[in-house]
PDB file of C-alpha atoms in Angstrom:
ATOM      1  CA  ARG J 143      51.992 198.899  61.736  1.00 54.00           C
ATOM      2  CA  ALA J 144      52.407 197.220  65.127  1.00 56.00           C
ATOM      3  CA  LEU J 145      55.859 197.087  66.641  1.00 57.00           C
ATOM      4  CA  PHE J 146      55.406 193.543  67.992  1.00 57.00           C
ATOM      5  CA  SER J 147      53.264 191.775  65.427  1.00 60.00           C
ATOM      6  CA  LEU J 148      52.890 188.009  65.642  1.00 58.00           C
ATOM      7  CA  ALA J 149      54.260 187.570  62.122  1.00 66.00           C
ATOM      8  CA  ARG J 150      57.440 189.452  63.011  1.00 67.00           C
ATOM      9  CA  MET J 151      57.847 187.618  66.320  1.00 68.00           C
ATOM     10  CA  ARG J 152      57.279 184.094  64.936  1.00 73.00           C
ATOM     11  CA  PRO J 153      60.997 183.333  64.229  1.00 76.00           C
ATOM     12  CA  VAL J 154      61.994 184.611  67.666  1.00 74.00           C
ATOM     13  CA  LEU J 155      59.254 182.579  69.372  1.00 72.00           C
ATOM     14  CA  LEU J 156      60.270 179.442  67.479  1.00 76.00           C
ATOM     15  CA  LEU J 157      63.884 179.955  68.495  1.00 78.00           C
ATOM     16  CA  LEU J 158      62.899 180.433  72.137  1.00 77.00           C
ATOM     17  CA  LEU J 159      60.762 177.289  72.008  1.00 75.00           C
ATOM     18  CA  LEU J 160      63.678 175.337  70.530  1.00 78.00           C
ATOM     19  CA  LEU J 161      65.999 176.607  73.249  1.00 79.00           C
ATOM     20  CA  LEU J 162      63.471 175.664  75.914  1.00 72.00           C
ATOM     21  CA  LEU J 163      63.176 172.130  74.501  1.00 74.00           C
ATOM     22  CA  LEU J 164      66.960 171.758  74.388  1.00 72.00           C
ATOM     23  CA  CYS J 165      67.241 172.924  77.996  1.00 67.00           C
ATOM     24  CA  VAL J 166      64.598 170.451  79.136  1.00 65.00           C
ATOM     25  CA  ALA J 167      66.283 167.628  77.201  1.00 64.00           C
ATOM     26  CA  PHE J 168      69.710 168.524  78.567  1.00 62.00           C
ATOM     27  CA  CYS J 169      68.477 168.757  82.146  1.00 61.00           C
ATOM     28  CA  GLY J 170      66.739 165.394  81.849  1.00 54.00           C
ATOM     29  CA  VAL J 171      69.826 163.653  80.452  1.00 48.00           C
ATOM     30  CA  SER J 172      72.110 165.431  82.911  1.00 47.00           C
ATOM     31  CA  ALA J 173      69.906 164.417  85.815  1.00 45.00           C
ATOM     32  CA  GLN J 174      70.122 160.774  84.732  1.00 47.00           C
ATOM     33  CA  ARG J 175      73.940 160.982  84.544  1.00 47.00           C
ATOM     34  CA  GLY J 176      74.150 162.857  87.843  1.00 47.00           C
ATOM     35  CA  VAL J 177      75.529 166.163  86.592  1.00 48.00           C
ATOM     36  CA  PHE J 178      73.593 168.465  88.901  1.00 49.00           C
ATOM     37  CA  GLY J 179      73.644 168.260  92.682  1.00 48.00           C
ATOM     38  CA  ASP J 180      70.548 169.115  94.696  1.00 49.00           C
ATOM     39  CA  GLU J 181      68.361 167.988  97.565  1.00 54.00           C
ATOM     40  CA  ARG J 182      67.003 165.031  95.543  1.00 53.00           C
ATOM     41  CA  GLY J 183      70.298 163.210  95.877  1.00 57.00           C
ATOM     42  CA  TRP J 184      71.816 163.926  92.492  1.00 58.00           C
ATOM     43  CA  ARG J 185      75.551 164.371  92.642  1.00 64.00           C
ATOM     44  CA  ALA J 186      78.201 165.815  90.384  1.00 73.00           C
ATOM     45  CA  ASP J 187      79.734 163.407  87.864  1.00 79.00           C
ATOM     46  CA  PRO J 188      83.472 163.364  88.676  1.00 83.00           C
ATOM     47  CA  GLU J 189      84.365 162.608  85.052  1.00 85.00           C
ATOM     48  CA  ILE J 190      83.212 166.065  83.930  1.00 84.00           C
ATOM     49  CA  ALA J 191      86.578 167.676  84.708  1.00 87.00           C
ATOM     50  CA  MET J 192      88.724 164.711  83.565  1.00 92.00           C
ATOM     51  CA  ASN J 193      90.649 164.192  80.337  1.00 94.00           C
ATOM     52  CA  THR J 194      90.513 160.883  78.450  1.00 96.00           C
ATOM     53  CA  THR J 195      93.411 159.270  80.314  1.00 96.00           C
ATOM     54  CA  GLN J 196      91.959 160.269  83.679  1.00 96.00           C
ATOM     55  CA  ILE J 197      88.514 158.888  82.733  1.00 96.00           C
ATOM     56  CA  VAL J 198      90.017 155.531  81.722  1.00 97.00           C
ATOM     57  CA  HIS J 199      92.008 155.370  84.974  1.00 97.00           C
ATOM     58  CA  PHE J 200      88.907 156.341  86.979  1.00 96.00           C
ATOM     59  CA  GLN J 201      87.044 153.394  85.426  1.00 96.00           C
ATOM     60  CA  GLY J 202      89.775 151.029  86.652  1.00 96.00           C
ATOM     61  CA  TYR J 203      91.687 150.292  83.442  1.00 97.00           C
ATOM     62  CA  PRO J 204      95.488 150.439  83.167  1.00 97.00           C
ATOM     63  CA  VAL J 205      96.240 153.429  80.951  1.00 97.00           C
ATOM     64  CA  GLU J 206      99.097 155.476  79.521  1.00 97.00           C
ATOM     65  CA  GLU J 207      99.237 158.868  77.853  1.00 97.00           C
ATOM     66  CA  HIS J 208     101.615 159.323  74.928  1.00 98.00           C
ATOM     67  CA  ARG J 209     102.676 162.240  72.764  1.00 97.00           C
ATOM     68  CA  VAL J 210     104.040 161.955  69.256  1.00 97.00           C
ATOM     69  CA  GLN J 211     105.260 164.675  66.912  1.00 96.00           C
ATOM     70  CA  THR J 212     104.182 164.684  63.267  1.00 95.00           C
ATOM     71  CA  PRO J 213     106.746 165.252  60.491  1.00 95.00           C
ATOM     72  CA  ASP J 214     105.376 168.801  60.049  1.00 92.00           C
ATOM     73  CA  GLY J 215     105.792 169.654  63.752  1.00 91.00           C
ATOM     74  CA  PHE J 216     102.409 169.126  65.436  1.00 92.00           C
ATOM     75  CA  THR J 217     102.275 167.302  68.777  1.00 93.00           C
ATOM     76  CA  LEU J 218      99.474 164.757  69.059  1.00 95.00           C
ATOM     77  CA  THR J 219      98.248 163.107  72.261  1.00 96.00           C
ATOM     78  CA  LEU J 220      97.264 159.440  72.350  1.00 97.00           C
ATOM     79  CA  THR J 221      95.712 157.347  75.107  1.00 97.00           C
ATOM     80  CA  ARG J 222      96.662 153.678  75.402  1.00 98.00           C
ATOM     81  CA  ILE J 223      94.586 151.138  77.344  1.00 98.00           C
ATOM     82  CA  THR J 224      97.019 148.369  78.265  1.00 96.00           C
ATOM     83  CA  GLY J 225      94.771 145.792  79.942  1.00 95.00           C
ATOM     84  CA  THR J 226      91.383 145.060  81.437  1.00 95.00           C
ATOM     85  CA  ARG J 227      89.983 146.101  84.817  1.00 94.00           C
ATOM     86  CA  THR J 228      90.888 142.654  86.134  1.00 92.00           C
ATOM     87  CA  GLY J 229      94.445 142.401  84.771  1.00 89.00           C
ATOM     88  CA  PRO J 230      96.362 141.672  81.587  1.00 88.00           C
ATOM     89  CA  PHE J 231      94.707 140.697  78.316  1.00 86.00           C
ATOM     90  CA  ASN J 232      93.902 137.001  78.131  1.00 81.00           C
ATOM     91  CA  PRO J 233      94.175 136.203  75.320  1.00 82.00           C
ATOM     92  CA  ARG J 234      95.723 139.252  73.633  1.00 86.00           C
ATOM     93  CA  LYS J 235      94.141 139.945  70.241  1.00 93.00           C
ATOM     94  CA  GLY J 236      96.407 142.732  68.959  1.00 94.00           C
ATOM     95  CA  VAL J 237      96.130 146.491  68.621  1.00 97.00           C
ATOM     96  CA  ALA J 238      92.880 148.376  68.061  1.00 97.00           C
ATOM     97  CA  PHE J 239      93.061 152.026  67.005  1.00 97.00           C
ATOM     98  CA  LEU J 240      90.063 154.334  67.479  1.00 97.00           C
ATOM     99  CA  GLN J 241      89.914 157.777  65.858  1.00 94.00           C
ATOM    100  CA  HIS J 242      87.374 160.436  66.803  1.00 92.00           C
ATOM    101  CA  GLY J 243      85.344 162.516  64.380  1.00 88.00           C
ATOM    102  CA  LEU J 244      85.087 166.155  63.457  1.00 83.00           C
ATOM    103  CA  LEU J 245      85.078 168.628  66.385  1.00 84.00           C
ATOM    104  CA  ASP J 246      85.471 165.757  68.857  1.00 89.00           C
ATOM    105  CA  SER J 247      88.213 164.074  70.896  1.00 92.00           C
ATOM    106  CA  SER J 248      89.305 160.644  72.071  1.00 95.00           C
ATOM    107  CA  ALA J 249      86.961 161.027  75.055  1.00 94.00           C
ATOM    108  CA  THR J 250      84.075 160.100  72.734  1.00 94.00           C
ATOM    109  CA  TRP J 251      85.127 156.444  73.000  1.00 96.00           C
ATOM    110  CA  VAL J 252      85.060 156.302  76.836  1.00 96.00           C
ATOM    111  CA  MET J 253      82.268 158.670  77.915  1.00 92.00           C
ATOM    112  CA  ASN J 254      79.736 155.976  78.783  1.00 91.00           C
ATOM    113  CA  SER J 255      80.088 153.243  81.366  1.00 92.00           C
ATOM    114  CA  PRO J 256      82.583 150.445  80.698  1.00 94.00           C
ATOM    115  CA  GLU J 257      79.707 148.199  79.619  1.00 95.00           C
ATOM    116  CA  GLU J 258      78.556 150.780  77.028  1.00 94.00           C
ATOM    117  CA  SER J 259      81.830 152.278  75.707  1.00 96.00           C
ATOM    118  CA  PHE J 260      83.461 150.815  72.616  1.00 96.00           C
ATOM    119  CA  ALA J 261      87.036 151.317  73.871  1.00 97.00           C
ATOM    120  CA  TYR J 262      86.351 149.422  77.098  1.00 97.00           C
ATOM    121  CA  ASN J 263      84.504 146.679  75.196  1.00 97.00           C
ATOM    122  CA  LEU J 264      87.561 146.205  72.970  1.00 97.00           C
ATOM    123  CA  ALA J 265      89.950 146.139  75.950  1.00 97.00           C
ATOM    124  CA  ASP J 266      87.744 143.596  77.733  1.00 96.00           C
ATOM    125  CA  ALA J 267      87.779 141.495  74.546  1.00 95.00           C
ATOM    126  CA  GLY J 268      91.611 141.416  74.572  1.00 95.00           C
ATOM    127  CA  TYR J 269      92.653 144.354  72.373  1.00 97.00           C
ATOM    128  CA  GLU J 270      95.313 146.860  73.345  1.00 97.00           C
ATOM    129  CA  VAL J 271      93.390 150.054  72.580  1.00 98.00           C
ATOM    130  CA  TRP J 272      94.935 153.271  71.232  1.00 98.00           C
ATOM    131  CA  LEU J 273      92.774 156.414  71.146  1.00 98.00           C
ATOM    132  CA  GLY J 274      93.979 159.123  68.767  1.00 96.00           C
ATOM    133  CA  ASN J 275      93.490 162.896  68.770  1.00 94.00           C
ATOM    134  CA  ASN J 276      93.772 165.019  65.615  1.00 91.00           C
ATOM    135  CA  ARG J 277      95.715 168.252  65.533  1.00 90.00           C
ATOM    136  CA  GLY J 278      93.569 171.104  66.751  1.00 84.00           C
ATOM    137  CA  SER J 279      91.405 168.886  68.963  1.00 83.00           C
ATOM    138  CA  THR J 280      90.973 169.357  72.711  1.00 83.00           C
ATOM    139  CA  TYR J 281      93.900 167.090  73.591  1.00 83.00           C
ATOM    140  CA  SER J 282      96.174 168.017  70.667  1.00 84.00           C
ATOM    141  CA  PRO J 283      95.869 171.815  70.631  1.00 82.00           C
ATOM    142  CA  CYS J 284      97.924 173.923  68.285  1.00 79.00           C
ATOM    143  CA  ASP J 285      99.112 177.521  68.049  1.00 76.00           C
ATOM    144  CA  LYS J 286      98.811 177.752  64.278  1.00 75.00           C
ATOM    145  CA  TRP J 287      95.768 176.678  62.315  1.00 77.00           C
ATOM    146  CA  ASP J 288      97.599 176.306  59.018  1.00 79.00           C
ATOM    147  CA  PHE J 289      96.263 172.875  58.072  1.00 82.00           C
ATOM    148  CA  SER J 290      93.291 171.132  56.508  1.00 82.00           C
ATOM    149  CA  PHE J 291      91.604 167.757  56.614  1.00 81.00           C
ATOM    150  CA  ASP J 292      94.262 166.569  54.170  1.00 87.00           C
ATOM    151  CA  GLU J 293      96.988 166.775  56.819  1.00 88.00           C
ATOM    152  CA  ILE J 294      94.777 165.076  59.379  1.00 86.00           C
ATOM    153  CA  GLY J 295      94.316 162.077  57.060  1.00 89.00           C
ATOM    154  CA  LEU J 296      97.696 162.044  55.331  1.00 94.00           C
ATOM    155  CA  ILE J 297      99.951 162.921  58.276  1.00 94.00           C
ATOM    156  CA  ASP J 298      98.238 162.656  61.677  1.00 94.00           C
ATOM    157  CA  LEU J 299      96.558 159.288  61.288  1.00 95.00           C
ATOM    158  CA  PRO J 300      99.617 157.417  59.895  1.00 96.00           C
ATOM    159  CA  THR J 301     101.865 159.067  62.510  1.00 97.00           C
ATOM    160  CA  MET J 302      99.615 157.968  65.384  1.00 97.00           C
ATOM    161  CA  ILE J 303      99.041 154.438  64.046  1.00 97.00           C
ATOM    162  CA  ASN J 304     102.728 153.846  63.307  1.00 97.00           C
ATOM    163  CA  TYR J 305     103.693 155.139  66.745  1.00 98.00           C
ATOM    164  CA  GLY J 306     101.140 152.882  68.443  1.00 97.00           C
ATOM    165  CA  LEU J 307     102.332 149.839  66.507  1.00 97.00           C
ATOM    166  CA  GLN J 308     105.985 150.617  67.287  1.00 97.00           C
ATOM    167  CA  VAL J 309     105.335 151.023  71.031  1.00 97.00           C
ATOM    168  CA  SER J 310     103.168 147.871  71.069  1.00 96.00           C
ATOM    169  CA  GLY J 311     105.699 145.815  69.115  1.00 95.00           C
ATOM    170  CA  GLU J 312     103.131 144.925  66.450  1.00 94.00           C
ATOM    171  CA  ARG J 313     103.466 145.059  62.668  1.00 94.00           C
ATOM    172  CA  THR J 314      99.798 145.542  61.787  1.00 94.00           C
ATOM    173  CA  LEU J 315      96.563 146.692  63.371  1.00 94.00           C
ATOM    174  CA  GLY J 316      94.159 144.072  64.630  1.00 93.00           C
ATOM    175  CA  MET J 317      91.284 146.532  64.250  1.00 94.00           C
ATOM    176  CA  TYR J 318      90.577 150.144  63.242  1.00 95.00           C
ATOM    177  CA  SER J 319      87.455 152.193  63.841  1.00 94.00           C
ATOM    178  CA  GLY J 320      86.884 155.837  63.010  1.00 91.00           C
ATOM    179  CA  ASP J 321      83.966 158.150  63.453  1.00 87.00           C
ATOM    180  CA  SER J 322      82.948 160.895  60.992  1.00 81.00           C
ATOM    181  CA  GLU J 323      86.106 162.257  59.352  1.00 66.00           C
ATOM    182  CA  GLY J 324      88.101 159.698  61.346  1.00 56.00           C
ATOM    183  CA  THR J 325      86.923 156.938  58.988  1.00 57.00           C
TER     184      THR J 325
END
């Protein structure tokens, strides 16, 4: 029996082919966004090392970072977009709250250009935008992982929304959007 038979190597070869395709796809997308620097003029994307608040500021929007503590002791980070790139909201339409999905963060709403990112589109349309982060996410890390999706939905989301409304002086949300388990 051969040590390296084609039948035995097929799963490994398929995996290598998949990895090669992913690398090619990633390099192509990264090159379009300017992630790699080389002699062809590509340059590093400065947003790579930024958190959500820094990305929003970099794009020219007035922004604040807030922290709120849940009743069971977790600290959650929120990002608030308080105007447009050209000034205050005119007219102001109320508060929009955006919640990321599973294994994600608030950065998901601002990763594209201002013309292509939902958070910026809402701010430009007149909404004060709040971006939430669940416990255990990149911007709301935790020391203890003694929680489930129940706490994220029953505790985190109401805590963040109520805090945003209180700070904004509003009684109700003008708009809510969630992705994945954020819905």
